[in-house]
GROMACS .gro file of C-alpha atoms in nm:
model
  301
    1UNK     CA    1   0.573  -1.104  -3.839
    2UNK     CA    2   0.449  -0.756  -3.784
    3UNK     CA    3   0.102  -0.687  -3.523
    4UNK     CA    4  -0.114  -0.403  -3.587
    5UNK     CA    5  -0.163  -0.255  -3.242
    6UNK     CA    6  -0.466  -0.019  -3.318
    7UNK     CA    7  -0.652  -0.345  -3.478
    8UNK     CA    8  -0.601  -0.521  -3.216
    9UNK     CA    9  -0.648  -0.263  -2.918
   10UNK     CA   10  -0.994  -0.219  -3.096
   11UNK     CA   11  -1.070  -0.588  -3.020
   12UNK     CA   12  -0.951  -0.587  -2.671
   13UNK     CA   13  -1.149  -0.323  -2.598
   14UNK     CA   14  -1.477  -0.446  -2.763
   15UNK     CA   15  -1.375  -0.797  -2.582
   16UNK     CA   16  -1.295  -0.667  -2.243
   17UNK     CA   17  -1.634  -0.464  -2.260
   18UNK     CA   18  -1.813  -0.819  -2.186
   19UNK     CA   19  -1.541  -0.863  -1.918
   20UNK     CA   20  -1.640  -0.690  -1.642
   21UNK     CA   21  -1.913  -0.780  -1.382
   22UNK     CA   22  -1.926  -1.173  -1.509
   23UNK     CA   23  -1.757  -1.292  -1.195
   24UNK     CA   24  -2.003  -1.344  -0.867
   25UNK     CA   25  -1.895  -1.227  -0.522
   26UNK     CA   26  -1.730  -1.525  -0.346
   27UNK     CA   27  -1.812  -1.659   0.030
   28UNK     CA   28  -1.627  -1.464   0.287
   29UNK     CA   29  -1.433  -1.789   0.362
   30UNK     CA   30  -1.308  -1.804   0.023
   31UNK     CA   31  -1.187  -1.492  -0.003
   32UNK     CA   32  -0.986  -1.537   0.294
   33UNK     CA   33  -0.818  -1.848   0.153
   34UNK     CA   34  -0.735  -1.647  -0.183
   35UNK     CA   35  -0.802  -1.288  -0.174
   36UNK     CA   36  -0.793  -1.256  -0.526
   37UNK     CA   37  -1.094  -1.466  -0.566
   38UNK     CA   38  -1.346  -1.160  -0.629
   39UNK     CA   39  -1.211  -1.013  -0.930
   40UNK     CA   40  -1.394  -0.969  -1.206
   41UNK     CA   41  -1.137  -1.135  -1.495
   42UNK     CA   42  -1.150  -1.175  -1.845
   43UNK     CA   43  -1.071  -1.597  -1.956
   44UNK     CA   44  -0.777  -1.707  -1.865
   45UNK     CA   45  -0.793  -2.011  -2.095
   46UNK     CA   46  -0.479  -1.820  -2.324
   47UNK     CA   47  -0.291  -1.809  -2.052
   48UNK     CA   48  -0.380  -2.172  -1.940
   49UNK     CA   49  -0.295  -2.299  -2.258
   50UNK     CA   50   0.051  -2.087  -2.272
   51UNK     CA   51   0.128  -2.253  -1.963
   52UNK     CA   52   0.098  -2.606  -2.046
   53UNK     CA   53   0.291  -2.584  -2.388
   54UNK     CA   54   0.564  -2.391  -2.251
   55UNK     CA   55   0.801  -2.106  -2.347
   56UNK     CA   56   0.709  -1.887  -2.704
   57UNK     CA   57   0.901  -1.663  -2.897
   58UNK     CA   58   0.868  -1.266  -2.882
   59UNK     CA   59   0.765  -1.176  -3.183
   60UNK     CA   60   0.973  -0.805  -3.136
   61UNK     CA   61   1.288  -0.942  -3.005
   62UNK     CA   62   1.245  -1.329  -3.091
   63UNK     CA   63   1.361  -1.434  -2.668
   64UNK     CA   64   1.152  -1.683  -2.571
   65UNK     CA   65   0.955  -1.584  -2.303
   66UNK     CA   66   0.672  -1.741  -2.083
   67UNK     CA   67   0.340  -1.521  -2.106
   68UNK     CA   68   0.520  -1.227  -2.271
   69UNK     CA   69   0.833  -1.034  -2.284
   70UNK     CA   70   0.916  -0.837  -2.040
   71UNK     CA   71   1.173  -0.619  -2.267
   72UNK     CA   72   0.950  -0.556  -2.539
   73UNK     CA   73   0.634  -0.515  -2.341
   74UNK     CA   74   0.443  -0.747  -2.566
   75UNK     CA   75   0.286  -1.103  -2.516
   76UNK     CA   76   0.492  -1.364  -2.679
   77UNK     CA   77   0.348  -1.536  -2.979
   78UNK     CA   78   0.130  -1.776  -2.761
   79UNK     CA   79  -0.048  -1.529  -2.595
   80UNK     CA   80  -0.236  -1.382  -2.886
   81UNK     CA   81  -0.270  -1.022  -2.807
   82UNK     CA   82  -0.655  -0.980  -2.935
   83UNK     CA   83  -0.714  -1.255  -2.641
   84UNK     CA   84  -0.602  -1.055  -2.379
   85UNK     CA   85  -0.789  -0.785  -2.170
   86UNK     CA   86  -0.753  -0.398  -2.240
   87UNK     CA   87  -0.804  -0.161  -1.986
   88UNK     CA   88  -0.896   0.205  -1.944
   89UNK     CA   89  -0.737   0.386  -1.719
   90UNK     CA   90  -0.897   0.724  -1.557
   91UNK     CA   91  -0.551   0.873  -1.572
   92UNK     CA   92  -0.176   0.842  -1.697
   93UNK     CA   93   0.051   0.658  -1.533
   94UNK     CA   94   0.422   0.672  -1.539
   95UNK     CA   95   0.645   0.415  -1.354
   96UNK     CA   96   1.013   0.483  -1.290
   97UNK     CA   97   1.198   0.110  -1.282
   98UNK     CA   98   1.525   0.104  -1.026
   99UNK     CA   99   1.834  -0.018  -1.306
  100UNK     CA  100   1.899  -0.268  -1.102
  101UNK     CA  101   1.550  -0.415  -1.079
  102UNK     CA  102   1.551  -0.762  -1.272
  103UNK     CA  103   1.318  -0.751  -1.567
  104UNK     CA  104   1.153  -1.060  -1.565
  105UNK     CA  105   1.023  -1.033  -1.178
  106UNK     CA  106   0.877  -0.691  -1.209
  107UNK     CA  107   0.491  -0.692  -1.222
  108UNK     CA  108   0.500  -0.312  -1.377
  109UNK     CA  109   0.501  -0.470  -1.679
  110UNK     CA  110   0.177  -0.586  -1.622
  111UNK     CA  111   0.018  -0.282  -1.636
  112UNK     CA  112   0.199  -0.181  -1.961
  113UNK     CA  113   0.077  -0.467  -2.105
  114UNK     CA  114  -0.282  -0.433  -2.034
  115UNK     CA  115  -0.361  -0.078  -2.064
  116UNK     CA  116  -0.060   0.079  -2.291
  117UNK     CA  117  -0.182   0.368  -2.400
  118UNK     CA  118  -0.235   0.484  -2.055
  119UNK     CA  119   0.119   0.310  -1.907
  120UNK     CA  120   0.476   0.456  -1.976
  121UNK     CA  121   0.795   0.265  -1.796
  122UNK     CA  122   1.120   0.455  -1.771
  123UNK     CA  123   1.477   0.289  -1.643
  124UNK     CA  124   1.601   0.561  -1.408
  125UNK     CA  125   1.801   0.854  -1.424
  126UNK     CA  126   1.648   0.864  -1.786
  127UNK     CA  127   1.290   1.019  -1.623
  128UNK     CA  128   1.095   1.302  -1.736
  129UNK     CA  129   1.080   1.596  -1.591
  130UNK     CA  130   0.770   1.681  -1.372
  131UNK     CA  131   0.821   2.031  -1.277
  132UNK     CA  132   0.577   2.270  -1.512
  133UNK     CA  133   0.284   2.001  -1.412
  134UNK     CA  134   0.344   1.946  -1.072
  135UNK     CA  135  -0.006   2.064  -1.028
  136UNK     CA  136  -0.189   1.770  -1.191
  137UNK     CA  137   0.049   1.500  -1.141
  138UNK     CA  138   0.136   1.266  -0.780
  139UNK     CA  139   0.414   1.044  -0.683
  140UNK     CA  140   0.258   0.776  -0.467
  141UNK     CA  141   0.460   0.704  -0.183
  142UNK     CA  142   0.449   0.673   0.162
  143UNK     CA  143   0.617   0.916   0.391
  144UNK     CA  144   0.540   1.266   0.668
  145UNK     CA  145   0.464   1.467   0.402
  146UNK     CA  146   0.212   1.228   0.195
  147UNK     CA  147  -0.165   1.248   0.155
  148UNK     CA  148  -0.472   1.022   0.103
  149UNK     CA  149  -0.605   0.949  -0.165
  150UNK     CA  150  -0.945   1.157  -0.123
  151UNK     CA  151  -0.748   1.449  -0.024
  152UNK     CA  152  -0.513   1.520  -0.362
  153UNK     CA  153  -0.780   1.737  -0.509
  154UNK     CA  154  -0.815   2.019  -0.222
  155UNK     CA  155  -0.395   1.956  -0.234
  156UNK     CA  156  -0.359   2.027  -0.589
  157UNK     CA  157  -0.579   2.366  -0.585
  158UNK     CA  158  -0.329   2.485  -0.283
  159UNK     CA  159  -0.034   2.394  -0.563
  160UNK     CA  160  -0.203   2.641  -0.806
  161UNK     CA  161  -0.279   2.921  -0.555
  162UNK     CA  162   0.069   2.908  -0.438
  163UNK     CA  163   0.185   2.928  -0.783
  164UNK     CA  164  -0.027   3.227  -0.865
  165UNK     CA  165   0.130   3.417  -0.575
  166UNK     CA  166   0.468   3.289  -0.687
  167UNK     CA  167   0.407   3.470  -1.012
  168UNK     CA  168   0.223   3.808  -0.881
  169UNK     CA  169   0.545   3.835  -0.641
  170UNK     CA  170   0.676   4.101  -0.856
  171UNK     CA  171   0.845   4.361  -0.628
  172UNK     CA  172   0.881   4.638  -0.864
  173UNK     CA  173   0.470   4.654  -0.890
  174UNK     CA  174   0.256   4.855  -0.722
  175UNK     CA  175   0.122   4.678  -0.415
  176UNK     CA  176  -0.214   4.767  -0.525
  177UNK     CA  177  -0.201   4.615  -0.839
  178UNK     CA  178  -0.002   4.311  -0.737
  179UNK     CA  179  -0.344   4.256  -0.489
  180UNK     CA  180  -0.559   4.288  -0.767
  181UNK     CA  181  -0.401   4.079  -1.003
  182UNK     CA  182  -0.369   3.821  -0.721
  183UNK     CA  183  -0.705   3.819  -0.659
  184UNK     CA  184  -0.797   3.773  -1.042
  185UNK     CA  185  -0.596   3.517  -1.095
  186UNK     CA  186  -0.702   3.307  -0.749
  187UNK     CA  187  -1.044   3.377  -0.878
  188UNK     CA  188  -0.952   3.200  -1.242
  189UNK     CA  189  -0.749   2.964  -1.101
  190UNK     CA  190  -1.046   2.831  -0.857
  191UNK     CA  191  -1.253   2.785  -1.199
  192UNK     CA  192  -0.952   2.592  -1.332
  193UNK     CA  193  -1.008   2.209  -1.292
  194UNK     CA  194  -0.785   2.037  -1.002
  195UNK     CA  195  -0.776   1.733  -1.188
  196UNK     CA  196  -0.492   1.464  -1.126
  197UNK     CA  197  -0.382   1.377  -1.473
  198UNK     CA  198  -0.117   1.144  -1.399
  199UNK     CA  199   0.052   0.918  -1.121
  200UNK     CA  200   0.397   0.818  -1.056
  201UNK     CA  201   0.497   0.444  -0.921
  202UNK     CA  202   0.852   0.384  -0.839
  203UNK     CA  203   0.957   0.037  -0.950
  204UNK     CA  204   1.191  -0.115  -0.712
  205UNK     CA  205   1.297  -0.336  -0.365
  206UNK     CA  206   1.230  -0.074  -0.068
  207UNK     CA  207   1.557  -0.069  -0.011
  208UNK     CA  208   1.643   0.058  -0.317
  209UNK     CA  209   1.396   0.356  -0.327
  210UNK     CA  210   1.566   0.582  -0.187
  211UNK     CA  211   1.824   0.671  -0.466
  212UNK     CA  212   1.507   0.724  -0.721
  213UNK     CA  213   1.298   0.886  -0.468
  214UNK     CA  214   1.560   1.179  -0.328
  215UNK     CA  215   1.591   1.269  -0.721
  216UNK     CA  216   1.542   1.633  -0.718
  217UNK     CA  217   1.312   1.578  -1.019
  218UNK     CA  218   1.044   1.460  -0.784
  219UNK     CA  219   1.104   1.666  -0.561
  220UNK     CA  220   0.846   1.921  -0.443
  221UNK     CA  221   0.574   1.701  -0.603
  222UNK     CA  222   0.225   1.528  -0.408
  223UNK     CA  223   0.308   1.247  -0.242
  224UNK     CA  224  -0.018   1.028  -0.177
  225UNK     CA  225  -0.034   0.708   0.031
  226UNK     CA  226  -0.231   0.425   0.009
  227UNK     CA  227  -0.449   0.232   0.228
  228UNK     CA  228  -0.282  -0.027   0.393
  229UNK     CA  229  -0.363  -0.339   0.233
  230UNK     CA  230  -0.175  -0.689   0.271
  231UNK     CA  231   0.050  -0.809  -0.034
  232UNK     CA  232  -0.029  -1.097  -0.186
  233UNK     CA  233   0.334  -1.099  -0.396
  234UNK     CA  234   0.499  -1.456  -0.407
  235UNK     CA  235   0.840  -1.285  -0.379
  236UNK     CA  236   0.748  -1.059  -0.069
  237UNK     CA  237   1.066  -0.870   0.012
  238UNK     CA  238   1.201  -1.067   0.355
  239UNK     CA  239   1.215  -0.881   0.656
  240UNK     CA  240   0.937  -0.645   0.525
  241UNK     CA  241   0.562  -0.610   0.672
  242UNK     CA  242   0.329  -0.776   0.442
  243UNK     CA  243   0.145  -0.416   0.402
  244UNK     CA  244   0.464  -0.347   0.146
  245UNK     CA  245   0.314  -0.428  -0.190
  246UNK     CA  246   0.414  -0.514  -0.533
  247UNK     CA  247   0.418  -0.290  -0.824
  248UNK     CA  248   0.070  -0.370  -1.040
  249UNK     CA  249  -0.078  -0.433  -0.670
  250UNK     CA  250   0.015  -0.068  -0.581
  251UNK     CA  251  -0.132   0.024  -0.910
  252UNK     CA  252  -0.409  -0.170  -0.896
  253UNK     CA  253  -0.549  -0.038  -0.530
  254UNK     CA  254  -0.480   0.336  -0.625
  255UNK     CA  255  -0.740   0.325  -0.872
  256UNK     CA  256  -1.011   0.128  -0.764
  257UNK     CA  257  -0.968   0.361  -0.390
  258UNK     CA  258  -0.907   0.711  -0.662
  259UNK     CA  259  -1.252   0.524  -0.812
  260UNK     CA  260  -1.461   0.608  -0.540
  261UNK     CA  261  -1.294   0.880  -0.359
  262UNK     CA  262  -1.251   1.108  -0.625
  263UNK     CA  263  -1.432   1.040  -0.935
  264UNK     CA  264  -1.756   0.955  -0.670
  265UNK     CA  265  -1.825   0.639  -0.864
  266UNK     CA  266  -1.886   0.263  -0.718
  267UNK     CA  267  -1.667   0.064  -0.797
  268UNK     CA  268  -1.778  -0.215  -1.023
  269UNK     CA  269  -1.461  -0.405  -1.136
  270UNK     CA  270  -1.321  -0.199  -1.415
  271UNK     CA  271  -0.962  -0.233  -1.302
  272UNK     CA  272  -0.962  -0.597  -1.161
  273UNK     CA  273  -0.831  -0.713  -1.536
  274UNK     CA  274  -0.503  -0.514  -1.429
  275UNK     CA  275  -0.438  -0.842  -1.252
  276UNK     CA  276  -0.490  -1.063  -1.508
  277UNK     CA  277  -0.117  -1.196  -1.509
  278UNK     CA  278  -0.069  -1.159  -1.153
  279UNK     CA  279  -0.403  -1.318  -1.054
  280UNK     CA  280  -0.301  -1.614  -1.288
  281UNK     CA  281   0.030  -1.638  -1.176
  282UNK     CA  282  -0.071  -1.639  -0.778
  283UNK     CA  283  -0.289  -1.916  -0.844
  284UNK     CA  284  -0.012  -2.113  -1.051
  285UNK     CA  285   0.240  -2.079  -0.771
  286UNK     CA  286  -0.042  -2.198  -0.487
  287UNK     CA  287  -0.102  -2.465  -0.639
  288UNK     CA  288   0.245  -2.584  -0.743
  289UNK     CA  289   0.362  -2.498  -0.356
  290UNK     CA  290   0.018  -2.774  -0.237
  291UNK     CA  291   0.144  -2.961  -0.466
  292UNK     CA  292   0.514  -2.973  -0.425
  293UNK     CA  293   0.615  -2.950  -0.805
  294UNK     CA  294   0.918  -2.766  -0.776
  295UNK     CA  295   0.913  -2.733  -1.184
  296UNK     CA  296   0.571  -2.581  -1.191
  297UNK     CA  297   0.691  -2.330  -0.917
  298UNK     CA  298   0.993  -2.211  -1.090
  299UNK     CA  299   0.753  -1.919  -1.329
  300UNK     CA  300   1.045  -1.765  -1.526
  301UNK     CA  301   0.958  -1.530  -1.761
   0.00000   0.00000   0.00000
């Protein structure tokens, strides 16, 4: 059985339009208990429903999967796609997945699944290569040398200055002329837009980050750093703070902070349906962990 993906993309899009806003703010209390309690969701009822009749075949691959596939990137034949959210993304988004990461826990998947025309997932070493757009593109990840989030514009017009001068460095030119096709071109490039076009997440356990993140193919690119913000991930990496967050959370809090702080716009709940698995699958687990069922807790994939 074959899917049409720009038929239904169309309908996602026309259904997630009536999506957003339909949730009212919850009590402070509440909140507190579950944190995720404020978004602004699309029905879960396909979900609910996928739940409580069990496993479904992929209709790529034919596995049978819980929710969807998480090789094939589409929901399993349950989990009609038209009834799921679609979101739109302000930018690209690329995600680099560790080869040793296990498939079925990753939430990355998430976000290819609910906006994939703006989400790309690549198994590393097979990643692209970043270096003629290092100007409009950020690897978000903490470290010395990283950045907020409201500073990557003024950081990104320094990338394209530098580069100018990089290319006017032409020793065997007049000095005169090298300083007046400088200043030309810092003049153009200040006219050029600074805009980030595309973010990188790296998909793995912390303690596996390392081996993606010293690739010299991101090397020499933005890093930008979050806000910290507590995890609410039901498979929180032991011995780590809880500020360490999963993948689509990562994802999730980029854009709604890159909402405000750069694009200048409040914030109204156009990402929140990014968590539409994860939000889903939180509450699953909570309950099943108040309730002791050990077979409800076990969410494979």
């Amino acid at each position: 059985m074959s899917l049409s993906p720009p038929k239904f993309l169309k309908e996602r899009e026309e259904n997630n339009s009536r999506f957003v806003e339909i949730q009212q703010p919850q009590t402070t209390s509440t909140a507190a208990e579950d944190p995720l309690q404020n978004l602004c969701l699309a029905s879960q009822e396909v979900l609910q429903k996928a739940q409580q009749s069990g496993r479904s075949k992929c209709l790529k691959c034919g596995g049978s999967r819980m929710f969807y596939c998480y090789t094939c990137y589409v929901p399993v034949e349950n989990v009609p796609m038209e009834q799921m959210p679609l979101v739109k993304l302000p930018l690209k988004i690329d995600i680099i997945k560790h080869p040793n990461e296990t498939d079925g826990k990753s939430t990355a998947i998430h976000a290819k699944l609910l906006a994939p025309e703006f989400v790309n997932i690549y198994t590393y070493p097979c990643i692209p290569e970043y270096e003629e757009e290092d100007h409009e593109v950020a690897l978000i990840f903490p470290g010395p040398k990283s950045v907020s989030i409201k500073d990557i514009s003024f950081h990104l017009q320094k990338r394209i200055q530098n580069n100018v001068r990089g290319k006017n460095d032409d020793p065997d030119k007049p000095s005169s002329k090298r300083k007046k096709t400088e200043e030309q071109d810092l003049n153009d490039s200040k006219c050029k837009e600074t805009t980030l076009k595309k973010i990188i997440f790296i998909d793995s356990t912390w303690n596996q980050t390392n081996k993606i993140f010293t690739d010299e193919r991101l090397q020499g690119l933005l890093q930008v750093e979050l806000k910290t913000r507590k995890t609410c991930f039901w498979r929180h990496q032991k011995g780590k703070p809880d500020t360490f967050l999963s993948t689509i959370e990562a994802i999730y809090y980029f854009l709604v902070d890159y909402h405000t702080d750069i694009l200048k716009e409040k914030y109204k709940g156009q990402y929140d349906n990014l968590l539409f698995f994860y939000s889903f699958m939180y509450q699953l687990i909570k309950n099943a962990k108040c309730s002791g069922d050990k077979e409800t807790r076990k969410i494979t994939h």
